[in-house]
mmCIF file of C-alpha atoms in Angstrom:
data_model
loop_
_atom_site.group_PDB
_atom_site.id
_atom_site.type_symbol
_atom_site.label_atom_id
_atom_site.label_comp_id
_atom_site.label_asym_id
_atom_site.label_seq_id
_atom_site.Cartn_x
_atom_site.Cartn_y
_atom_site.Cartn_z
ATOM 1 C CA UNK A 1 29.345 73.237 128.253
ATOM 2 C CA UNK A 2 33.039 73.418 128.510
ATOM 3 C CA UNK A 3 33.344 75.789 125.797
ATOM 4 C CA UNK A 4 30.519 77.781 127.169
ATOM 5 C CA UNK A 5 32.585 78.385 130.710
ATOM 6 C CA UNK A 6 35.785 79.351 129.000
ATOM 7 C CA UNK A 7 34.245 82.156 126.905
ATOM 8 C CA UNK A 8 32.287 82.951 129.726
ATOM 9 C CA UNK A 9 35.711 83.443 131.736
ATOM 10 C CA UNK A 10 36.876 85.578 129.052
ATOM 11 C CA UNK A 11 33.949 87.884 129.008
ATOM 12 C CA UNK A 12 34.400 88.044 132.972
ATOM 13 C CA UNK A 13 38.212 88.618 132.568
ATOM 14 C CA UNK A 14 37.846 91.412 129.967
ATOM 15 C CA UNK A 15 35.021 93.103 132.616
ATOM 16 C CA UNK A 16 37.596 92.919 135.052
ATOM 17 C CA UNK A 17 40.082 94.668 133.570
ATOM 18 C CA UNK A 18 37.499 96.911 131.877
ATOM 19 C CA UNK A 19 36.580 97.891 134.994
ATOM 20 C CA UNK A 20 40.098 98.883 136.290
ATOM 21 C CA UNK A 21 40.638 100.599 132.454
ATOM 22 C CA UNK A 22 43.843 102.713 133.425
ATOM 23 C CA UNK A 23 45.626 100.470 136.004
ATOM 24 C CA UNK A 24 45.252 97.764 132.781
ATOM 25 C CA UNK A 25 46.398 100.150 130.634
ATOM 26 C CA UNK A 26 49.571 101.052 132.462
ATOM 27 C CA UNK A 27 50.097 97.435 132.877
ATOM 28 C CA UNK A 28 50.264 96.801 129.075
ATOM 29 C CA UNK A 29 52.323 99.581 128.813
ATOM 30 C CA UNK A 30 55.086 96.738 129.293
ATOM 31 C CA UNK A 31 54.237 94.592 127.290
ATOM 32 C CA UNK A 32 53.358 97.240 124.231
ATOM 33 C CA UNK A 33 57.197 98.310 124.378
ATOM 34 C CA UNK A 34 58.336 94.797 125.214
ATOM 35 C CA UNK A 35 56.696 93.597 122.105
ATOM 36 C CA UNK A 36 57.626 96.720 120.041
ATOM 37 C CA UNK A 37 61.120 96.987 120.712
ATOM 38 C CA UNK A 38 61.622 93.224 120.160
ATOM 39 C CA UNK A 39 59.893 93.850 116.450
ATOM 40 C CA UNK A 40 61.918 97.043 115.906
ATOM 41 C CA UNK A 41 65.502 95.475 117.320
ATOM 42 C CA UNK A 42 64.572 92.553 114.933
ATOM 43 C CA UNK A 43 63.880 94.479 111.934
ATOM 44 C CA UNK A 44 66.604 96.305 112.317
ATOM 45 C CA UNK A 45 69.092 93.831 112.362
ATOM 46 C CA UNK A 46 67.324 92.061 109.778
ATOM 47 C CA UNK A 47 67.330 94.788 107.578
ATOM 48 C CA UNK A 48 71.361 95.474 108.396
ATOM 49 C CA UNK A 49 71.883 91.967 107.499
ATOM 50 C CA UNK A 50 70.025 91.482 104.263
ATOM 51 C CA UNK A 51 71.937 94.763 102.653
ATOM 52 C CA UNK A 52 75.310 93.147 103.887
ATOM 53 C CA UNK A 53 74.284 89.708 102.152
ATOM 54 C CA UNK A 54 72.786 91.195 99.049
ATOM 55 C CA UNK A 55 75.908 93.530 98.769
ATOM 56 C CA UNK A 56 78.181 90.215 99.309
ATOM 57 C CA UNK A 57 76.075 88.223 96.946
ATOM 58 C CA UNK A 58 76.333 91.050 94.088
ATOM 59 C CA UNK A 59 80.300 89.676 94.218
ATOM 60 C CA UNK A 60 79.367 86.209 93.194
ATOM 61 C CA UNK A 61 79.537 82.943 95.587
ATOM 62 C CA UNK A 62 81.725 81.614 92.755
ATOM 63 C CA UNK A 63 83.930 83.945 92.333
ATOM 64 C CA UNK A 64 87.695 84.660 93.941
ATOM 65 C CA UNK A 65 88.481 88.687 94.119
ATOM 66 C CA UNK A 66 92.211 89.590 93.895
ATOM 67 C CA UNK A 67 93.315 92.979 94.843
ATOM 68 C CA UNK A 68 96.516 95.059 94.691
ATOM 69 C CA UNK A 69 97.774 96.900 97.736
ATOM 70 C CA UNK A 70 100.346 98.667 98.546
ATOM 71 C CA UNK A 71 102.677 97.434 101.350
ATOM 72 C CA UNK A 72 103.024 99.540 104.585
ATOM 73 C CA UNK A 73 107.029 99.682 104.391
ATOM 74 C CA UNK A 74 106.571 101.295 100.990
ATOM 75 C CA UNK A 75 103.722 103.782 102.363
ATOM 76 C CA UNK A 76 106.022 104.992 104.784
ATOM 77 C CA UNK A 77 109.165 105.171 102.734
ATOM 78 C CA UNK A 78 106.694 107.073 100.074
ATOM 79 C CA UNK A 79 106.043 110.025 102.697
ATOM 80 C CA UNK A 80 109.930 110.932 103.140
ATOM 81 C CA UNK A 81 111.299 111.113 100.018
ATOM 82 C CA UNK A 82 111.135 110.611 96.097
ATOM 83 C CA UNK A 83 110.265 107.080 96.133
ATOM 84 C CA UNK A 84 109.325 104.260 93.533
ATOM 85 C CA UNK A 85 107.152 101.780 94.638
ATOM 86 C CA UNK A 86 106.877 98.608 92.606
ATOM 87 C CA UNK A 87 104.004 96.333 93.596
ATOM 88 C CA UNK A 88 100.435 94.583 93.201
ATOM 89 C CA UNK A 89 99.563 91.772 90.593
ATOM 90 C CA UNK A 90 100.942 91.330 87.341
ATOM 91 C CA UNK A 91 100.030 89.727 84.230
ATOM 92 C CA UNK A 92 102.504 87.029 84.970
ATOM 93 C CA UNK A 93 100.530 86.068 88.304
ATOM 94 C CA UNK A 94 97.247 86.030 85.821
ATOM 95 C CA UNK A 95 99.357 83.728 83.445
ATOM 96 C CA UNK A 96 100.323 81.271 86.512
ATOM 97 C CA UNK A 97 96.843 80.926 87.560
ATOM 98 C CA UNK A 98 95.444 80.296 84.581
ATOM 99 C CA UNK A 99 97.934 77.642 84.131
ATOM 100 C CA UNK A 100 97.657 76.439 87.199
ATOM 101 C CA UNK A 101 93.879 76.287 88.009
ATOM 102 C CA UNK A 102 91.802 74.390 85.565
ATOM 103 C CA UNK A 103 89.103 74.955 87.693
ATOM 104 C CA UNK A 104 89.267 78.686 86.823
ATOM 105 C CA UNK A 105 86.635 79.350 84.230
ATOM 106 C CA UNK A 106 87.096 82.834 83.484
ATOM 107 C CA UNK A 107 89.577 85.896 84.583
ATOM 108 C CA UNK A 108 88.905 89.499 84.393
ATOM 109 C CA UNK A 109 91.818 91.677 84.801
ATOM 110 C CA UNK A 110 91.404 95.049 85.798
ATOM 111 C CA UNK A 111 93.526 98.142 85.632
ATOM 112 C CA UNK A 112 92.217 101.383 87.261
ATOM 113 C CA UNK A 113 93.715 104.675 87.058
ATOM 114 C CA UNK A 114 92.132 108.301 88.346
ATOM 115 C CA UNK A 115 92.363 110.815 85.529
ATOM 116 C CA UNK A 116 90.451 114.091 84.609
ATOM 117 C CA UNK A 117 87.734 113.552 82.011
ATOM 118 C CA UNK A 118 86.705 116.237 80.009
ATOM 119 C CA UNK A 119 83.759 116.990 77.630
ATOM 120 C CA UNK A 120 83.472 120.435 75.820
ATOM 121 C CA UNK A 121 83.960 123.005 79.138
ATOM 122 C CA UNK A 122 82.925 120.444 81.493
ATOM 123 C CA UNK A 123 85.525 118.648 83.979
ATOM 124 C CA UNK A 124 85.193 116.118 86.189
ATOM 125 C CA UNK A 125 87.300 113.668 87.794
ATOM 126 C CA UNK A 126 86.922 110.074 87.014
ATOM 127 C CA UNK A 127 88.123 106.701 87.195
ATOM 128 C CA UNK A 128 89.207 105.303 84.054
ATOM 129 C CA UNK A 129 88.817 101.116 84.323
ATOM 130 C CA UNK A 130 90.540 98.969 81.601
ATOM 131 C CA UNK A 131 88.759 95.642 81.673
ATOM 132 C CA UNK A 132 87.934 93.185 79.010
ATOM 133 C CA UNK A 133 84.466 92.054 77.592
ATOM 134 C CA UNK A 134 83.775 89.238 80.238
ATOM 135 C CA UNK A 135 83.766 92.174 83.334
ATOM 136 C CA UNK A 136 80.609 93.498 82.360
ATOM 137 C CA UNK A 137 79.076 89.240 82.590
ATOM 138 C CA UNK A 138 80.680 89.054 85.847
ATOM 139 C CA UNK A 139 79.574 92.467 87.297
ATOM 140 C CA UNK A 140 75.921 92.393 85.733
ATOM 141 C CA UNK A 141 75.873 95.917 85.193
ATOM 142 C CA UNK A 142 72.603 96.838 83.813
ATOM 143 C CA UNK A 143 72.828 98.535 80.430
ATOM 144 C CA UNK A 144 70.861 101.854 79.826
ATOM 145 C CA UNK A 145 71.724 102.709 76.381
ATOM 146 C CA UNK A 146 74.204 101.822 73.612
ATOM 147 C CA UNK A 147 76.485 98.539 73.709
ATOM 148 C CA UNK A 148 79.557 96.982 76.247
ATOM 149 C CA UNK A 149 82.955 96.533 75.385
ATOM 150 C CA UNK A 150 83.501 93.692 72.507
ATOM 151 C CA UNK A 151 86.117 91.587 72.042
ATOM 152 C CA UNK A 152 86.957 93.205 68.750
ATOM 153 C CA UNK A 153 87.893 96.214 71.112
ATOM 154 C CA UNK A 154 89.798 94.495 73.054
ATOM 155 C CA UNK A 155 91.935 92.746 70.315
ATOM 156 C CA UNK A 156 91.957 96.032 68.181
ATOM 157 C CA UNK A 157 92.902 98.706 71.031
ATOM 158 C CA UNK A 158 90.002 100.471 70.497
ATOM 159 C CA UNK A 159 89.248 103.745 71.810
ATOM 160 C CA UNK A 160 85.715 102.724 72.716
ATOM 161 C CA UNK A 161 84.373 103.708 76.070
ATOM 162 C CA UNK A 162 81.366 102.954 78.172
ATOM 163 C CA UNK A 163 80.559 105.099 80.907
ATOM 164 C CA UNK A 164 78.496 104.973 84.201
ATOM 165 C CA UNK A 165 75.214 106.714 84.373
ATOM 166 C CA UNK A 166 76.584 109.008 86.790
ATOM 167 C CA UNK A 167 79.465 110.087 84.245
ATOM 168 C CA UNK A 168 76.695 110.391 81.676
ATOM 169 C CA UNK A 169 74.835 112.461 83.859
ATOM 170 C CA UNK A 170 77.439 114.840 85.056
ATOM 171 C CA UNK A 171 79.754 115.029 82.135
ATOM 172 C CA UNK A 172 77.655 114.784 79.059
ATOM 173 C CA UNK A 173 74.698 116.514 81.267
ATOM 174 C CA UNK A 174 71.797 116.930 78.564
ATOM 175 C CA UNK A 175 73.573 115.561 75.303
ATOM 176 C CA UNK A 176 73.177 112.658 73.608
ATOM 177 C CA UNK A 177 75.787 109.860 74.944
ATOM 178 C CA UNK A 178 76.383 107.543 72.261
ATOM 179 C CA UNK A 179 78.816 109.050 69.942
ATOM 180 C CA UNK A 180 80.278 111.882 72.318
ATOM 181 C CA UNK A 181 83.882 112.531 72.333
ATOM 182 C CA UNK A 182 84.851 112.645 75.796
ATOM 183 C CA UNK A 183 89.096 113.553 76.448
ATOM 184 C CA UNK A 184 90.531 111.686 79.309
ATOM 185 C CA UNK A 185 94.220 112.869 79.813
ATOM 186 C CA UNK A 186 94.800 114.124 76.430
ATOM 187 C CA UNK A 187 93.231 110.966 75.002
ATOM 188 C CA UNK A 188 89.701 110.817 72.706
ATOM 189 C CA UNK A 189 87.613 108.249 73.546
ATOM 190 C CA UNK A 190 84.115 107.753 72.273
ATOM 191 C CA UNK A 191 81.430 106.567 74.050
ATOM 192 C CA UNK A 192 79.215 103.524 73.074
ATOM 193 C CA UNK A 193 77.357 102.786 75.845
ATOM 194 C CA UNK A 194 76.409 103.863 79.509
ATOM 195 C CA UNK A 195 75.575 101.304 82.191
ATOM 196 C CA UNK A 196 73.617 101.649 85.417
ATOM 197 C CA UNK A 197 75.339 103.148 88.745
ATOM 198 C CA UNK A 198 74.743 101.135 91.589
ATOM 199 C CA UNK A 199 75.680 102.682 95.226
ATOM 200 C CA UNK A 200 76.609 101.117 98.257
ATOM 201 C CA UNK A 201 78.336 98.001 96.869
ATOM 202 C CA UNK A 202 80.902 95.658 98.461
ATOM 203 C CA UNK A 203 83.858 96.744 100.244
ATOM 204 C CA UNK A 204 86.670 97.116 98.445
ATOM 205 C CA UNK A 205 85.420 94.724 95.620
ATOM 206 C CA UNK A 206 86.073 94.643 92.247
ATOM 207 C CA UNK A 207 82.261 95.309 91.508
ATOM 208 C CA UNK A 208 82.341 98.354 94.055
ATOM 209 C CA UNK A 209 82.483 101.076 90.948
ATOM 210 C CA UNK A 210 80.449 103.459 91.353
ATOM 211 C CA UNK A 211 78.968 105.696 93.237
ATOM 212 C CA UNK A 212 82.346 106.752 91.723
ATOM 213 C CA UNK A 213 82.336 108.075 88.459
ATOM 214 C CA UNK A 214 83.587 105.274 86.547
ATOM 215 C CA UNK A 215 84.596 105.165 82.677
ATOM 216 C CA UNK A 216 85.513 101.608 81.263
ATOM 217 C CA UNK A 217 87.420 101.145 78.143
ATOM 218 C CA UNK A 218 89.314 97.835 76.887
ATOM 219 C CA UNK A 219 92.323 96.665 79.099
ATOM 220 C CA UNK A 220 94.923 97.122 75.985
ATOM 221 C CA UNK A 221 94.002 100.342 75.194
ATOM 222 C CA UNK A 222 94.335 101.122 78.941
ATOM 223 C CA UNK A 223 97.836 99.847 79.137
ATOM 224 C CA UNK A 224 98.721 101.762 75.696
ATOM 225 C CA UNK A 225 97.838 105.198 76.639
ATOM 226 C CA UNK A 226 98.372 105.656 80.354
ATOM 227 C CA UNK A 227 101.164 102.827 81.063
ATOM 228 C CA UNK A 228 101.902 101.019 84.237
ATOM 229 C CA UNK A 229 103.452 103.834 86.185
ATOM 230 C CA UNK A 230 101.316 106.364 88.564
ATOM 231 C CA UNK A 231 102.954 109.527 89.571
ATOM 232 C CA UNK A 232 101.288 110.843 93.202
ATOM 233 C CA UNK A 233 102.105 114.317 94.789
ATOM 234 C CA UNK A 234 101.458 114.209 98.707
ATOM 235 C CA UNK A 235 102.594 117.349 100.621
ATOM 236 C CA UNK A 236 105.693 118.516 98.918
ATOM 237 C CA UNK A 237 106.706 114.963 98.275
ATOM 238 C CA UNK A 238 106.477 112.867 94.897
ATOM 239 C CA UNK A 239 106.479 109.365 94.749
ATOM 240 C CA UNK A 240 106.159 106.959 91.421
ATOM 241 C CA UNK A 241 103.953 103.766 92.045
ATOM 242 C CA UNK A 242 104.452 100.774 89.185
ATOM 243 C CA UNK A 243 101.105 98.407 89.254
ATOM 244 C CA UNK A 244 100.607 96.409 86.226
ATOM 245 C CA UNK A 245 97.142 94.815 87.403
ATOM 246 C CA UNK A 246 95.084 96.286 90.396
ATOM 247 C CA UNK A 247 92.528 93.682 90.589
ATOM 248 C CA UNK A 248 92.022 90.398 89.291
ATOM 249 C CA UNK A 249 88.675 88.278 89.425
ATOM 250 C CA UNK A 250 88.214 84.762 88.698
ATOM 251 C CA UNK A 251 84.986 82.795 88.219
ATOM 252 C CA UNK A 252 85.641 79.235 89.438
ATOM 253 C CA UNK A 253 83.474 76.155 87.996
ATOM 254 C CA UNK A 254 81.509 75.670 91.028
ATOM 255 C CA UNK A 255 81.037 76.921 94.554
ATOM 256 C CA UNK A 256 82.332 73.976 96.078
ATOM 257 C CA UNK A 257 85.921 74.409 94.588
ATOM 258 C CA UNK A 258 85.745 78.320 95.615
ATOM 259 C CA UNK A 259 87.501 77.821 98.913
ATOM 260 C CA UNK A 260 89.981 75.129 98.079
ATOM 261 C CA UNK A 261 91.215 77.514 94.741
ATOM 262 C CA UNK A 262 91.945 80.445 96.599
ATOM 263 C CA UNK A 263 94.328 78.383 99.331
ATOM 264 C CA UNK A 264 96.047 77.152 96.153
ATOM 265 C CA UNK A 265 95.997 80.797 95.136
ATOM 266 C CA UNK A 266 97.308 82.282 98.037
ATOM 267 C CA UNK A 267 100.319 79.737 98.185
ATOM 268 C CA UNK A 268 100.877 80.200 94.353
ATOM 269 C CA UNK A 269 101.006 84.168 94.958
ATOM 270 C CA UNK A 270 103.341 83.513 98.381
ATOM 271 C CA UNK A 271 105.540 81.985 96.428
ATOM 272 C CA UNK A 272 106.110 84.779 93.702
ATOM 273 C CA UNK A 273 105.564 87.828 95.881
ATOM 274 C CA UNK A 274 108.036 88.724 98.276
ATOM 275 C CA UNK A 275 105.983 91.348 100.110
ATOM 276 C CA UNK A 276 102.070 91.127 100.725
ATOM 277 C CA UNK A 277 101.125 93.648 97.988
ATOM 278 C CA UNK A 278 97.795 91.717 97.236
ATOM 279 C CA UNK A 279 94.692 90.674 99.038
ATOM 280 C CA UNK A 280 92.574 87.801 98.442
ATOM 281 C CA UNK A 281 89.024 88.060 99.165
ATOM 282 C CA UNK A 282 86.176 85.078 99.018
ATOM 283 C CA UNK A 283 82.738 86.483 98.669
ATOM 284 C CA UNK A 284 81.665 82.625 99.764
ATOM 285 C CA UNK A 285 83.549 82.953 102.986
ATOM 286 C CA UNK A 286 82.187 86.397 103.736
ATOM 287 C CA UNK A 287 78.404 85.535 103.103
ATOM 288 C CA UNK A 288 79.158 82.716 105.878
ATOM 289 C CA UNK A 289 80.603 84.920 108.313
ATOM 290 C CA UNK A 290 77.828 87.738 107.459
ATOM 291 C CA UNK A 291 75.494 84.963 108.377
ATOM 292 C CA UNK A 292 76.994 83.664 111.551
ATOM 293 C CA UNK A 293 77.338 87.400 112.548
ATOM 294 C CA UNK A 294 73.801 87.918 111.518
ATOM 295 C CA UNK A 295 72.457 84.931 113.440
ATOM 296 C CA UNK A 296 74.349 86.368 116.423
ATOM 297 C CA UNK A 297 73.555 89.954 115.888
ATOM 298 C CA UNK A 298 69.716 88.819 116.252
ATOM 299 C CA UNK A 299 70.092 86.692 118.909
ATOM 300 C CA UNK A 300 72.009 89.970 120.919
ATOM 301 C CA UNK A 301 68.699 92.058 119.933
ATOM 302 C CA UNK A 302 66.703 89.543 120.917
ATOM 303 C CA UNK A 303 67.767 89.150 124.611
ATOM 304 C CA UNK A 304 67.488 92.913 124.736
ATOM 305 C CA UNK A 305 64.359 92.826 123.753
ATOM 306 C CA UNK A 306 63.276 90.302 125.828
ATOM 307 C CA UNK A 307 64.556 92.455 129.171
ATOM 308 C CA UNK A 308 61.799 94.713 127.927
ATOM 309 C CA UNK A 309 59.304 91.653 128.121
ATOM 310 C CA UNK A 310 60.621 90.472 131.383
ATOM 311 C CA UNK A 311 60.030 93.819 132.932
ATOM 312 C CA UNK A 312 56.419 93.568 131.501
ATOM 313 C CA UNK A 313 55.862 90.302 132.709
ATOM 314 C CA UNK A 314 56.788 91.236 136.177
ATOM 315 C CA UNK A 315 54.558 94.275 135.905
ATOM 316 C CA UNK A 316 51.533 91.958 135.397
ATOM 317 C CA UNK A 317 52.378 89.325 138.010
ATOM 318 C CA UNK A 318 52.369 92.463 140.660
ATOM 319 C CA UNK A 319 49.110 93.664 139.239
ATOM 320 C CA UNK A 320 47.581 90.248 139.543
ATOM 321 C CA UNK A 321 48.737 89.658 142.892
ATOM 322 C CA UNK A 322 47.156 93.056 143.455
ATOM 323 C CA UNK A 323 43.880 92.049 142.472
ATOM 324 C CA UNK A 324 43.844 88.848 144.135
ATOM 325 C CA UNK A 325 44.169 90.658 147.256
ATOM 326 C CA UNK A 326 41.192 92.886 146.247
ATOM 327 C CA UNK A 327 39.298 90.223 144.964
ATOM 328 C CA UNK A 328 39.676 88.001 148.050
ATOM 329 C CA UNK A 329 36.121 88.200 149.151
ATOM 330 C CA UNK A 330 34.815 87.577 145.636
ATOM 331 C CA UNK A 331 36.935 84.378 145.382
ATOM 332 C CA UNK A 332 35.704 83.482 148.613
ATOM 333 C CA UNK A 333 32.022 83.054 147.411
ATOM 334 C CA UNK A 334 32.846 81.932 144.680
ATOM 335 C CA UNK A 335 34.712 79.034 146.372
ATOM 336 C CA UNK A 336 31.426 79.036 148.659
ATOM 337 C CA UNK A 337 28.973 78.449 145.818
ATOM 338 C CA UNK A 338 30.758 75.200 144.430
ATOM 339 C CA UNK A 339 33.683 76.543 142.416
ATOM 340 C CA UNK A 340 36.791 74.511 141.890
ATOM 341 C CA UNK A 341 40.580 75.258 142.262
ATOM 342 C CA UNK A 342 40.997 74.959 138.425
ATOM 343 C CA UNK A 343 37.864 77.146 137.873
ATOM 344 C CA UNK A 344 39.848 79.962 139.968
ATOM 345 C CA UNK A 345 43.080 79.195 138.332
ATOM 346 C CA UNK A 346 41.523 79.321 134.833
ATOM 347 C CA UNK A 347 39.782 82.627 135.671
ATOM 348 C CA UNK A 348 42.916 85.096 136.697
ATOM 349 C CA UNK A 349 44.859 83.021 133.797
ATOM 350 C CA UNK A 350 42.359 84.265 131.420
ATOM 351 C CA UNK A 351 42.589 87.555 132.646
ATOM 352 C CA UNK A 352 46.143 87.759 132.364
ATOM 353 C CA UNK A 353 46.298 86.265 128.865
ATOM 354 C CA UNK A 354 43.768 88.533 127.777
ATOM 355 C CA UNK A 355 45.979 91.480 129.313
ATOM 356 C CA UNK A 356 49.417 90.300 127.458
ATOM 357 C CA UNK A 357 47.495 89.648 124.048
ATOM 358 C CA UNK A 358 45.985 92.760 124.256
ATOM 359 C CA UNK A 359 49.283 94.355 124.803
ATOM 360 C CA UNK A 360 51.218 91.998 122.398
ATOM 361 C CA UNK A 361 48.664 93.478 119.736
ATOM 362 C CA UNK A 362 49.170 97.136 120.419
ATOM 363 C CA UNK A 363 53.230 96.261 120.625
ATOM 364 C CA UNK A 364 53.186 94.634 117.078
ATOM 365 C CA UNK A 365 51.163 98.331 116.063
ATOM 366 C CA UNK A 366 54.346 100.102 117.823
ATOM 367 C CA UNK A 367 56.755 97.179 116.688
ATOM 368 C CA UNK A 368 55.683 98.238 112.584
ATOM 369 C CA UNK A 369 55.584 102.064 113.307
ATOM 370 C CA UNK A 370 59.410 102.601 114.806
ATOM 371 C CA UNK A 371 60.710 100.404 111.831
ATOM 372 C CA UNK A 372 59.346 103.179 109.609
ATOM 373 C CA UNK A 373 60.161 106.051 111.050
ATOM 374 C CA UNK A 374 64.008 104.632 111.332
ATOM 375 C CA UNK A 375 63.441 104.184 107.479
ATOM 376 C CA UNK A 376 61.523 107.506 107.072
ATOM 377 C CA UNK A 377 64.444 109.393 109.171
ATOM 378 C CA UNK A 378 67.551 107.783 109.336
ATOM 379 C CA UNK A 379 67.183 106.222 105.568
ATOM 380 C CA UNK A 380 68.478 102.737 107.012
ATOM 381 C CA UNK A 381 67.005 99.553 105.477
ATOM 382 C CA UNK A 382 64.439 97.882 108.061
ATOM 383 C CA UNK A 383 62.812 94.521 107.373
ATOM 384 C CA UNK A 384 59.938 93.264 109.242
ATOM 385 C CA UNK A 385 59.207 89.615 108.396
ATOM 386 C CA UNK A 386 56.043 87.875 109.697
ATOM 387 C CA UNK A 387 58.239 85.178 111.714
ATOM 388 C CA UNK A 388 59.254 88.161 113.950
ATOM 389 C CA UNK A 389 55.541 89.099 114.547
ATOM 390 C CA UNK A 390 54.272 85.607 115.359
ATOM 391 C CA UNK A 391 57.257 85.275 117.619
ATOM 392 C CA UNK A 392 56.710 88.517 119.551
ATOM 393 C CA UNK A 393 53.096 87.604 120.073
ATOM 394 C CA UNK A 394 53.693 83.919 120.976
ATOM 395 C CA UNK A 395 56.251 85.519 123.569
ATOM 396 C CA UNK A 396 53.657 88.101 125.290
ATOM 397 C CA UNK A 397 51.001 84.991 125.411
ATOM 398 C CA UNK A 398 53.952 83.087 127.083
ATOM 399 C CA UNK A 399 54.880 85.878 129.468
ATOM 400 C CA UNK A 400 51.158 86.463 130.274
ATOM 401 C CA UNK A 401 50.851 82.782 131.249
ATOM 402 C CA UNK A 402 54.026 82.323 132.944
ATOM 403 C CA UNK A 403 53.498 85.324 135.209
ATOM 404 C CA UNK A 404 50.220 85.147 135.530
ATOM 405 C CA UNK A 405 50.256 81.654 137.078
ATOM 406 C CA UNK A 406 51.770 81.854 140.525
ATOM 407 C CA UNK A 407 48.852 84.513 141.499
ATOM 408 C CA UNK A 408 46.274 82.673 139.871
ATOM 409 C CA UNK A 409 47.337 79.541 142.180
ATOM 410 C CA UNK A 410 47.760 81.802 145.118
ATOM 411 C CA UNK A 411 43.978 82.724 144.740
ATOM 412 C CA UNK A 412 43.089 79.377 144.073
ATOM 413 C CA UNK A 413 44.479 77.890 147.171
ATOM 414 C CA UNK A 414 43.168 80.790 149.288
ATOM 415 C CA UNK A 415 40.774 79.157 151.941
ATOM 416 C CA UNK A 416 37.022 79.748 151.356
ATOM 417 C CA UNK A 417 35.960 80.308 154.876
ATOM 418 C CA UNK A 418 38.654 83.292 155.603
ATOM 419 C CA UNK A 419 38.496 84.596 152.280
ATOM 420 C CA UNK A 420 34.534 84.950 152.984
ATOM 421 C CA UNK A 421 35.667 86.790 156.201
ATOM 422 C CA UNK A 422 38.047 89.202 154.300
ATOM 423 C CA UNK A 423 37.115 92.587 154.672
#
């Protein structure tokens, strides 16, 4: 019997809303855009955070990245006159780290120089990366064809080169890449493999090669052919830089040891470097920071979108108060024939819930459309999660109940006799 009464009230509520279709539609718009904005903002925030987290994860949660940076005082001096700047990580740093920290499982030094590469009549600027074979294991670059560099290449100071997909496409064009002879700054290298290019990688990380046009050669060969001295020409001035290693990647035994080892390495480098010519990045710390930022970002966006829902709820309350006034005589008749206050409250609450639920469902449609449009036109990554859809629908239902409660109680407390006299 109770179920039948609820069903009857729902049908009555829908009928009343349909009779005032335009007003109901306009009232629902607040909920539609409120729910839609909640889903859209959360999807944009989720997409941005997932992309950032993925970039950090690519760096490896058990890795520590050391990077050479040019000190500020050297930057200012090099603009004024011919200047030789010696800075950055050294092979001695690598040796000290290996000998001091037993928790370090793998060390990958990297030397990077920019040079012009030529193949036949084609030429392009590339980044030559001197690496050891372990680099390909840490960075996890998919091999498209051929092979990566091996220990024999490193120890034999070979002229083997692995090129990125971008270099193979632009420099070698449609030629068969394996076995091709490319010339870099007067040195001939034989292409033995091609690895996939990856875009939008981590900021400043070792694994942020390309997008860049990269050529990977043995570290020993890079040191033999290009040395440690780099000449730079800028607006009439000339500067020389001596950098032994541009980056060092360290892989630690376990994630739990990463931060303590990083602290120890910082202390070690501070002891032997008189100036801050290096930078330490801990992907695990970046990951935790990114996750904390994600939570804050979602709270801020959710709060902004919640304001839209609040406005929608106020609109529902306003319309329901007007409805109570218009239906005063109807309420009086129902009370006169035996309807209880709870039944009047239930009827009006059902109407507000139907109104907010319908608005929430249409809002979900809008919320799915907006992220799709953002991705289509702006190219931004957006992620709509099931939890955001459920959360939005629950909030819209709650808004309907909260903002419909006062008009419903006001209707139930009307004096039946006064209500029947109402014109």
